[in-house]
Structures are given as C-alpha cells and as structure tokens.
PDB file of C-alpha atoms in Angstrom:
ATOM      1  CA  MET N 427       0.000   0.000   0.000  1.00  0.00           C
ATOM      2  CA  LEU N 428       1.443   3.397  -1.006  1.00  0.00           C
ATOM      3  CA  ASP N 429       1.526   6.187   1.592  1.00  0.00           C
ATOM      4  CA  GLU N 430       0.295   9.682   0.630  1.00  0.00           C
ATOM      5  CA  SER N 431       3.738  10.936  -0.412  1.00  0.00           C
ATOM      6  CA  ASN N 432       4.409   7.897  -2.594  1.00  0.00           C
ATOM      7  CA  LYS N 433       0.916   8.136  -4.087  1.00  0.00           C
ATOM      8  CA  LYS N 434       1.613  11.744  -5.045  1.00  0.00           C
ATOM      9  CA  TYR N 435       4.837  10.855  -6.874  1.00  0.00           C
ATOM     10  CA  HIS N 436       3.194   7.817  -8.471  1.00  0.00           C
ATOM     11  CA  PHE N 437       0.389   9.968  -9.900  1.00  0.00           C
ATOM     12  CA  ILE N 438       2.813  12.671 -11.068  1.00  0.00           C
ATOM     13  CA  LYS N 439       4.894  10.044 -12.866  1.00  0.00           C
ATOM     14  CA  LEU N 440       1.730   8.631 -14.437  1.00  0.00           C
ATOM     15  CA  LEU N 441       0.582  12.041 -15.707  1.00  0.00           C
ATOM     16  CA  VAL N 442       4.002  13.177 -16.917  1.00  0.00           C
ATOM     17  CA  THR N 443       4.656   9.874 -18.707  1.00  0.00           C
ATOM     18  CA  GLY N 444       1.293  10.270 -20.435  1.00  0.00           C
ATOM     19  CA  LEU N 445       2.169  13.831 -21.465  1.00  0.00           C
ATOM     20  CA  LYS N 446       5.550  12.694 -22.801  1.00  0.00           C
ATOM     21  CA  LYS N 447       3.848  10.083 -24.983  1.00  0.00           C
ATOM     22  CA  TYR N 448       1.114  12.479 -26.105  1.00  0.00           C
ATOM     23  CA  HIS N 449       3.211  15.541 -26.962  1.00  0.00           C
ATOM     24  CA  HIS N 450       6.958  15.389 -26.427  1.00  0.00           C
ATOM     25  CA  THR N 451       7.500  19.118 -27.042  1.00  0.00           C
ATOM     26  CA  THR N 452       5.120  20.069 -24.219  1.00  0.00           C
ATOM     27  CA  TYR N 453       6.794  17.501 -21.978  1.00  0.00           C
ATOM     28  CA  LEU N 454      10.252  19.000 -22.618  1.00  0.00           C
ATOM     29  CA  HIS N 455       8.892  22.502 -22.011  1.00  0.00           C
ATOM     30  CA  SER N 456       7.356  21.342 -18.719  1.00  0.00           C
ATOM     31  CA  VAL N 457      10.652  19.829 -17.542  1.00  0.00           C
ATOM     32  CA  ARG N 458      12.503  23.069 -18.301  1.00  0.00           C
ATOM     33  CA  VAL N 459       9.873  25.189 -16.531  1.00  0.00           C
ATOM     34  CA  SER N 460       9.951  22.855 -13.521  1.00  0.00           C
ATOM     35  CA  HIS N 461      13.743  23.091 -13.321  1.00  0.00           C
ATOM     36  CA  LEU N 462      13.789  26.892 -13.485  1.00  0.00           C
ATOM     37  CA  THR N 463      10.936  27.135 -10.973  1.00  0.00           C
ATOM     38  CA  TYR N 464      12.818  24.888  -8.563  1.00  0.00           C
ATOM     39  CA  LEU N 465      16.045  26.899  -8.937  1.00  0.00           C
ATOM     40  CA  ILE N 466      14.252  30.184  -8.195  1.00  0.00           C
ATOM     41  CA  SER N 467      12.521  28.663  -5.155  1.00  0.00           C
ATOM     42  CA  GLN N 468      15.862  27.293  -3.965  1.00  0.00           C
ATOM     43  CA  LYS N 469      17.652  30.618  -4.544  1.00  0.00           C
ATOM     44  CA  TRP N 470      15.072  32.392  -2.405  1.00  0.00           C
ATOM     45  CA  GLY N 471      15.592  29.881   0.396  1.00  0.00           C
ATOM     46  CA  LEU N 472      11.949  28.847   0.462  1.00  0.00           C
ATOM     47  CA  PRO N 473      11.181  25.860   2.714  1.00  0.00           C
ATOM     48  CA  LYS N 474      12.154  22.557   1.067  1.00  0.00           C
ATOM     49  CA  GLU N 475       8.540  21.400   0.805  1.00  0.00           C
ATOM     50  CA  GLU N 476       7.648  24.658  -0.977  1.00  0.00           C
ATOM     51  CA  GLN N 477      10.563  24.217  -3.389  1.00  0.00           C
ATOM     52  CA  ILE N 478       9.290  20.736  -4.237  1.00  0.00           C
ATOM     53  CA  TYR N 479       5.676  21.951  -4.489  1.00  0.00           C
ATOM     54  CA  ASN N 480       6.689  24.684  -6.948  1.00  0.00           C
ATOM     55  CA  ALA N 481       8.763  22.255  -9.022  1.00  0.00           C
ATOM     56  CA  MET N 482       5.846  19.794  -9.179  1.00  0.00           C
ATOM     57  CA  GLY N 483       3.522  22.618 -10.198  1.00  0.00           C
ATOM     58  CA  GLY N 484       5.976  23.579 -12.942  1.00  0.00           C
ATOM     59  CA  LEU N 485       6.116  20.006 -14.161  1.00  0.00           C
ATOM     60  CA  LEU N 486       2.325  19.745 -14.360  1.00  0.00           C
ATOM     61  CA  HIS N 487       1.464  23.325 -15.375  1.00  0.00           C
ATOM     62  CA  ASP N 488       0.577  22.346 -18.965  1.00  0.00           C
ATOM     63  CA  ILE N 489      -0.921  18.922 -18.212  1.00  0.00           C
ATOM     64  CA  GLY N 490      -4.275  20.231 -19.511  1.00  0.00           C
ATOM     65  CA  LYS N 491      -2.773  20.283 -23.012  1.00  0.00           C
ATOM     66  CA  LYS N 492      -3.335  16.517 -23.061  1.00  0.00           C
ATOM     67  CA  LEU N 493      -6.937  17.431 -23.912  1.00  0.00           C
ATOM     68  CA  ILE N 494      -5.953  19.648 -26.856  1.00  0.00           C
ATOM     69  CA  PRO N 495      -5.835  17.902 -30.261  1.00  0.00           C
ATOM     70  CA  ILE N 496      -2.306  17.214 -31.537  1.00  0.00           C
ATOM     71  CA  SER N 497      -3.287  18.917 -34.804  1.00  0.00           C
ATOM     72  CA  LEU N 498      -3.720  22.135 -32.826  1.00  0.00           C
ATOM     73  CA  LEU N 499      -0.555  21.738 -30.726  1.00  0.00           C
ATOM     74  CA  GLU N 500       1.426  21.108 -33.924  1.00  0.00           C
ATOM     75  CA  LYS N 501      -0.290  23.643 -36.176  1.00  0.00           C
ATOM     76  CA  PRO N 502       2.479  25.456 -38.105  1.00  0.00           C
ATOM     77  CA  ALA N 503       0.366  28.560 -38.795  1.00  0.00           C
ATOM     78  CA  PRO N 504      -0.949  31.173 -36.350  1.00  0.00           C
ATOM     79  CA  LEU N 505      -3.966  30.013 -34.367  1.00  0.00           C
ATOM     80  CA  SER N 506      -7.447  31.245 -35.252  1.00  0.00           C
ATOM     81  CA  GLU N 507      -9.478  33.026 -32.579  1.00  0.00           C
ATOM     82  CA  LEU N 508     -11.454  29.838 -31.888  1.00  0.00           C
ATOM     83  CA  GLU N 509      -8.284  27.735 -31.712  1.00  0.00           C
ATOM     84  CA  TYR N 510      -6.709  30.247 -29.353  1.00  0.00           C
ATOM     85  CA  GLU N 511      -9.779  30.027 -27.108  1.00  0.00           C
ATOM     86  CA  ILE N 512      -9.403  26.239 -27.030  1.00  0.00           C
ATOM     87  CA  MET N 513      -5.721  26.629 -26.132  1.00  0.00           C
ATOM     88  CA  ARG N 514      -6.601  29.050 -23.330  1.00  0.00           C
ATOM     89  CA  GLU N 515      -8.732  26.369 -21.653  1.00  0.00           C
ATOM     90  CA  HIS N 516      -5.709  24.261 -20.687  1.00  0.00           C
ATOM     91  CA  PRO N 517      -5.219  25.728 -17.175  1.00  0.00           C
ATOM     92  CA  ILE N 518      -8.819  24.843 -16.272  1.00  0.00           C
ATOM     93  CA  ASP N 519      -8.540  21.431 -17.935  1.00  0.00           C
ATOM     94  CA  GLY N 520      -5.281  20.775 -16.085  1.00  0.00           C
ATOM     95  CA  ALA N 521      -6.784  21.757 -12.741  1.00  0.00           C
ATOM     96  CA  GLU N 522      -9.764  19.465 -13.359  1.00  0.00           C
ATOM     97  CA  MET N 523      -7.400  16.599 -14.207  1.00  0.00           C
ATOM     98  CA  LEU N 524      -5.486  17.077 -10.947  1.00  0.00           C
ATOM     99  CA  LYS N 525      -8.726  16.999  -8.958  1.00  0.00           C
ATOM    100  CA  LEU N 526      -9.172  13.404 -10.136  1.00  0.00           C
ATOM    101  CA  PHE N 527      -6.116  12.493  -8.037  1.00  0.00           C
ATOM    102  CA  PRO N 528      -6.732  13.631  -4.419  1.00  0.00           C
ATOM    103  CA  PRO N 529      -3.001  13.660  -3.461  1.00  0.00           C
ATOM    104  CA  LEU N 530      -2.418  16.195  -6.275  1.00  0.00           C
ATOM    105  CA  GLU N 531      -5.278  18.579  -5.447  1.00  0.00           C
ATOM    106  CA  GLU N 532      -2.919  20.903  -3.560  1.00  0.00           C
ATOM    107  CA  LEU N 533      -1.204  21.644  -6.905  1.00  0.00           C
ATOM    108  CA  VAL N 534      -4.405  22.992  -8.490  1.00  0.00           C
ATOM    109  CA  PRO N 535      -3.668  26.713  -7.775  1.00  0.00           C
ATOM    110  CA  ALA N 536      -0.186  26.509  -9.348  1.00  0.00           C
ATOM    111  CA  VAL N 537      -1.650  24.997 -12.521  1.00  0.00           C
ATOM    112  CA  LEU N 538      -4.877  27.008 -12.656  1.00  0.00           C
ATOM    113  CA  TYR N 539      -3.294  30.472 -12.280  1.00  0.00           C
ATOM    114  CA  HIS N 540       0.007  30.192 -14.191  1.00  0.00           C
ATOM    115  CA  HIS N 541      -1.321  32.293 -17.118  1.00  0.00           C
ATOM    116  CA  GLU N 542      -2.795  35.016 -14.897  1.00  0.00           C
ATOM    117  CA  ARG N 543      -0.929  38.336 -14.785  1.00  0.00           C
ATOM    118  CA  LEU N 544      -0.490  40.917 -12.017  1.00  0.00           C
ATOM    119  CA  ASP N 545      -2.512  43.536 -13.922  1.00  0.00           C
ATOM    120  CA  GLY N 546      -5.430  41.155 -14.457  1.00  0.00           C
ATOM    121  CA  SER N 547      -4.719  40.767 -18.185  1.00  0.00           C
ATOM    122  CA  GLY N 548      -4.112  37.014 -18.087  1.00  0.00           C
ATOM    123  CA  TYR N 549      -6.419  34.018 -18.316  1.00  0.00           C
ATOM    124  CA  PRO N 550      -8.581  32.047 -17.606  1.00  0.00           C
ATOM    125  CA  PHE N 551     -10.115  34.417 -15.007  1.00  0.00           C
ATOM    126  CA  GLY N 552      -8.405  37.766 -15.559  1.00  0.00           C
ATOM    127  CA  THR N 553      -7.584  38.015 -11.852  1.00  0.00           C
ATOM    128  CA  ASN N 554      -4.655  39.802 -10.242  1.00  0.00           C
ATOM    129  CA  ILE N 555      -4.742  37.632  -7.113  1.00  0.00           C
ATOM    130  CA  ILE N 556      -2.164  34.999  -8.023  1.00  0.00           C
ATOM    131  CA  PRO N 557      -0.394  32.498  -5.744  1.00  0.00           C
ATOM    132  CA  LEU N 558       3.392  32.949  -5.626  1.00  0.00           C
ATOM    133  CA  SER N 559       3.885  29.467  -7.089  1.00  0.00           C
ATOM    134  CA  ALA N 560       1.870  30.450 -10.175  1.00  0.00           C
ATOM    135  CA  GLN N 561       3.745  33.768 -10.458  1.00  0.00           C
ATOM    136  CA  ILE N 562       7.076  31.918 -10.536  1.00  0.00           C
ATOM    137  CA  ILE N 563       5.784  29.317 -13.005  1.00  0.00           C
ATOM    138  CA  GLY N 564       4.291  32.075 -15.172  1.00  0.00           C
ATOM    139  CA  VAL N 565       7.643  33.852 -15.521  1.00  0.00           C
ATOM    140  CA  CYS N 566       9.509  30.609 -16.285  1.00  0.00           C
ATOM    141  CA  ASP N 567       6.801  29.521 -18.736  1.00  0.00           C
ATOM    142  CA  SER N 568       6.936  32.833 -20.627  1.00  0.00           C
ATOM    143  CA  PHE N 569      10.745  32.828 -20.658  1.00  0.00           C
ATOM    144  CA  ASP N 570      10.872  29.322 -22.118  1.00  0.00           C
ATOM    145  CA  ALA N 571       8.192  30.187 -24.698  1.00  0.00           C
ATOM    146  CA  MET N 572      10.256  33.177 -25.853  1.00  0.00           C
ATOM    147  CA  THR N 573      13.498  31.221 -26.160  1.00  0.00           C
ATOM    148  CA  THR N 574      12.253  27.868 -27.507  1.00  0.00           C
ATOM    149  CA  GLU N 575      10.639  27.235 -30.896  1.00  0.00           C
ATOM    150  CA  ARG N 576       6.999  26.167 -30.993  1.00  0.00           C
ATOM    151  CA  PRO N 577       4.997  25.043 -34.047  1.00  0.00           C
ATOM    152  CA  TYR N 578       2.487  27.921 -33.831  1.00  0.00           C
ATOM    153  CA  ASN N 579       5.111  30.543 -32.975  1.00  0.00           C
ATOM    154  CA  LYS N 580       7.706  30.774 -35.736  1.00  0.00           C
ATOM    155  CA  LYS N 581       8.843  34.275 -34.859  1.00  0.00           C
ATOM    156  CA  ARG N 582      12.570  34.694 -34.355  1.00  0.00           C
ATOM    157  CA  LEU N 583      13.516  33.242 -31.005  1.00  0.00           C
ATOM    158  CA  LYS N 584      14.714  35.700 -28.413  1.00  0.00           C
ATOM    159  CA  SER N 585      18.130  35.397 -26.832  1.00  0.00           C
ATOM    160  CA  ILE N 586      18.273  34.959 -23.061  1.00  0.00           C
ATOM    161  CA  THR N 587      19.157  38.653 -22.718  1.00  0.00           C
ATOM    162  CA  GLU N 588      16.265  39.746 -24.955  1.00  0.00           C
ATOM    163  CA  ALA N 589      13.762  37.521 -23.154  1.00  0.00           C
ATOM    164  CA  ILE N 590      14.788  38.785 -19.721  1.00  0.00           C
ATOM    165  CA  ALA N 591      14.630  42.386 -20.977  1.00  0.00           C
ATOM    166  CA  GLU N 592      11.094  41.814 -22.294  1.00  0.00           C
ATOM    167  CA  LEU N 593       9.950  40.299 -18.997  1.00  0.00           C
ATOM    168  CA  LYS N 594      11.566  43.147 -17.044  1.00  0.00           C
ATOM    169  CA  SER N 595       9.823  45.700 -19.257  1.00  0.00           C
ATOM    170  CA  GLN N 596       6.426  44.407 -18.068  1.00  0.00           C
ATOM    171  CA  PRO N 597       6.462  44.675 -14.250  1.00  0.00           C
ATOM    172  CA  GLN N 598       2.723  45.279 -14.403  1.00  0.00           C
ATOM    173  CA  LYS N 599       2.359  41.681 -15.633  1.00  0.00           C
ATOM    174  CA  TYR N 600       5.295  39.741 -14.167  1.00  0.00           C
ATOM    175  CA  ASN N 601       6.686  39.689 -10.636  1.00  0.00           C
ATOM    176  CA  TYR N 602       9.885  41.714 -11.059  1.00  0.00           C
ATOM    177  CA  LYS N 603      11.666  39.916  -8.200  1.00  0.00           C
ATOM    178  CA  VAL N 604      11.016  36.573  -9.914  1.00  0.00           C
ATOM    179  CA  VAL N 605      12.442  37.896 -13.187  1.00  0.00           C
ATOM    180  CA  GLU N 606      15.522  39.221 -11.373  1.00  0.00           C
ATOM    181  CA  ALA N 607      16.054  35.864  -9.663  1.00  0.00           C
ATOM    182  CA  LEU N 608      15.758  34.085 -13.015  1.00  0.00           C
ATOM    183  CA  GLU N 609      18.271  36.474 -14.563  1.00  0.00           C
ATOM    184  CA  GLU N 610      20.758  35.846 -11.742  1.00  0.00           C
ATOM    185  CA  ILE N 611      20.376  32.076 -12.075  1.00  0.00           C
ATOM    186  CA  LEU N 612      20.930  32.203 -15.830  1.00  0.00           C
ATOM    187  CA  LYS N 613      24.100  34.252 -15.283  1.00  0.00           C
ATOM    188  CA  GLU N 614      25.387  31.937 -12.547  1.00  0.00           C
ATOM    189  CA  ARG N 615      24.631  28.584 -14.146  1.00  0.00           C
ATOM    190  CA  SER N 616      25.365  27.347 -17.627  1.00  0.00           C
ATOM    191  CA  ASP N 617      23.493  24.051 -17.202  1.00  0.00           C
ATOM    192  CA  VAL N 618      19.980  25.510 -17.194  1.00  0.00           C
ATOM    193  CA  ARG N 619      19.792  26.107 -20.931  1.00  0.00           C
ATOM    194  CA  TYR N 620      20.128  22.496 -21.955  1.00  0.00           C
ATOM    195  CA  LYS N 621      18.793  21.754 -25.421  1.00  0.00           C
ATOM    196  CA  ASN N 622      18.163  18.019 -25.194  1.00  0.00           C
ATOM    197  CA  ILE N 623      16.603  16.013 -22.380  1.00  0.00           C
TER     198      ILE N 623
END
C-alpha cells in the first residue's frame, strides 16, 4: 500500500509519462519550466517542501494540453481566434485533471493560475490575485516560450538577454523579483539552458 507521499509521486509520474507520450514538445517545455521554478525557489531559500511543491507545479502546469488535439498543438500557422480560445482552456482542464487524483489537489492553484498576470490581463479568469507558485511558473513559462521554438510561434527566437529584458519591461504583468532571480540564475549557471533532455 502506497503512503500519501508515494501516491503523489506515483500519480505525477503517471501524468508526466502520459504527457511525454502524447506531446513530447510540451513535456520538454514542462521539464525546463519545472527546473527553473525549482532553482528560483531554492535561490530564495523557500522551505524545502515549498521548493518541491513549486517544481511539481511547474512540471504539471501544462498537463491540460493533453486534452488539446495534436493537430492544434502542432499547427504550423498562427492560431485562429477559436483555436486560441481552445488553447486558453488548458489551465482549467489541467486543474480538473489534478482533482481526479486527491493527493495532487494541492497543486491545483499553481496549474490554474500560471497564465494570470499581475494587472489582471491574463487568463482564464483575468484576476490579479495569483499564488506565488503560479507567479514563478508564469515567468519561467513565458521565458521558455520566448526562447524555444513552438509550431504555432515561428517568430525569431529571443536570446536569453532579450527575453529577460522583455519580462523586465512588463512589471505590471510579471513579478519583477522573480524575473531578477531568473536572470541571476541564468548568469550563474550554464546548465539551465540544456537543449536536449
């Protein structure tokens, strides 16, 4: 019989393995976001359990994309308005998926709010009341999106410096202290911009 902690890791492994099989690009993105989220939490000296919580939230933040058709995730052209609306449902879908696994319910806020922004311009709710875990994940998610190619975003990729500058230029949206911590980590460590996992 698995105890609660082992159940949690068992369910996370189950979900992440499923995501890896369903859409490898989203899986790789999730691993990178989780790693950066953990490093920021560690740098700030957050309690160990909070560091792990944030890393798990980062790993599962896009789990709702398992409900988005592959044809949409891989679409090489810009998304239509309807397709974009479907894509914007993934935080809610991810939160609903986690609720199916009681040991993972505590991760719901990190997943549900990672696309919300401090000025209320995010989604799915347009709120400015955002848990710190989701603020950290949101910065790491946006940074990785800017610096990693995606099928529906063929714009020129930003360099690390350009991406950090863009995030810093929007303190109304992103927690500036999180962006600064990310910048410091990227300067200190060369292993966080791995290309292959």
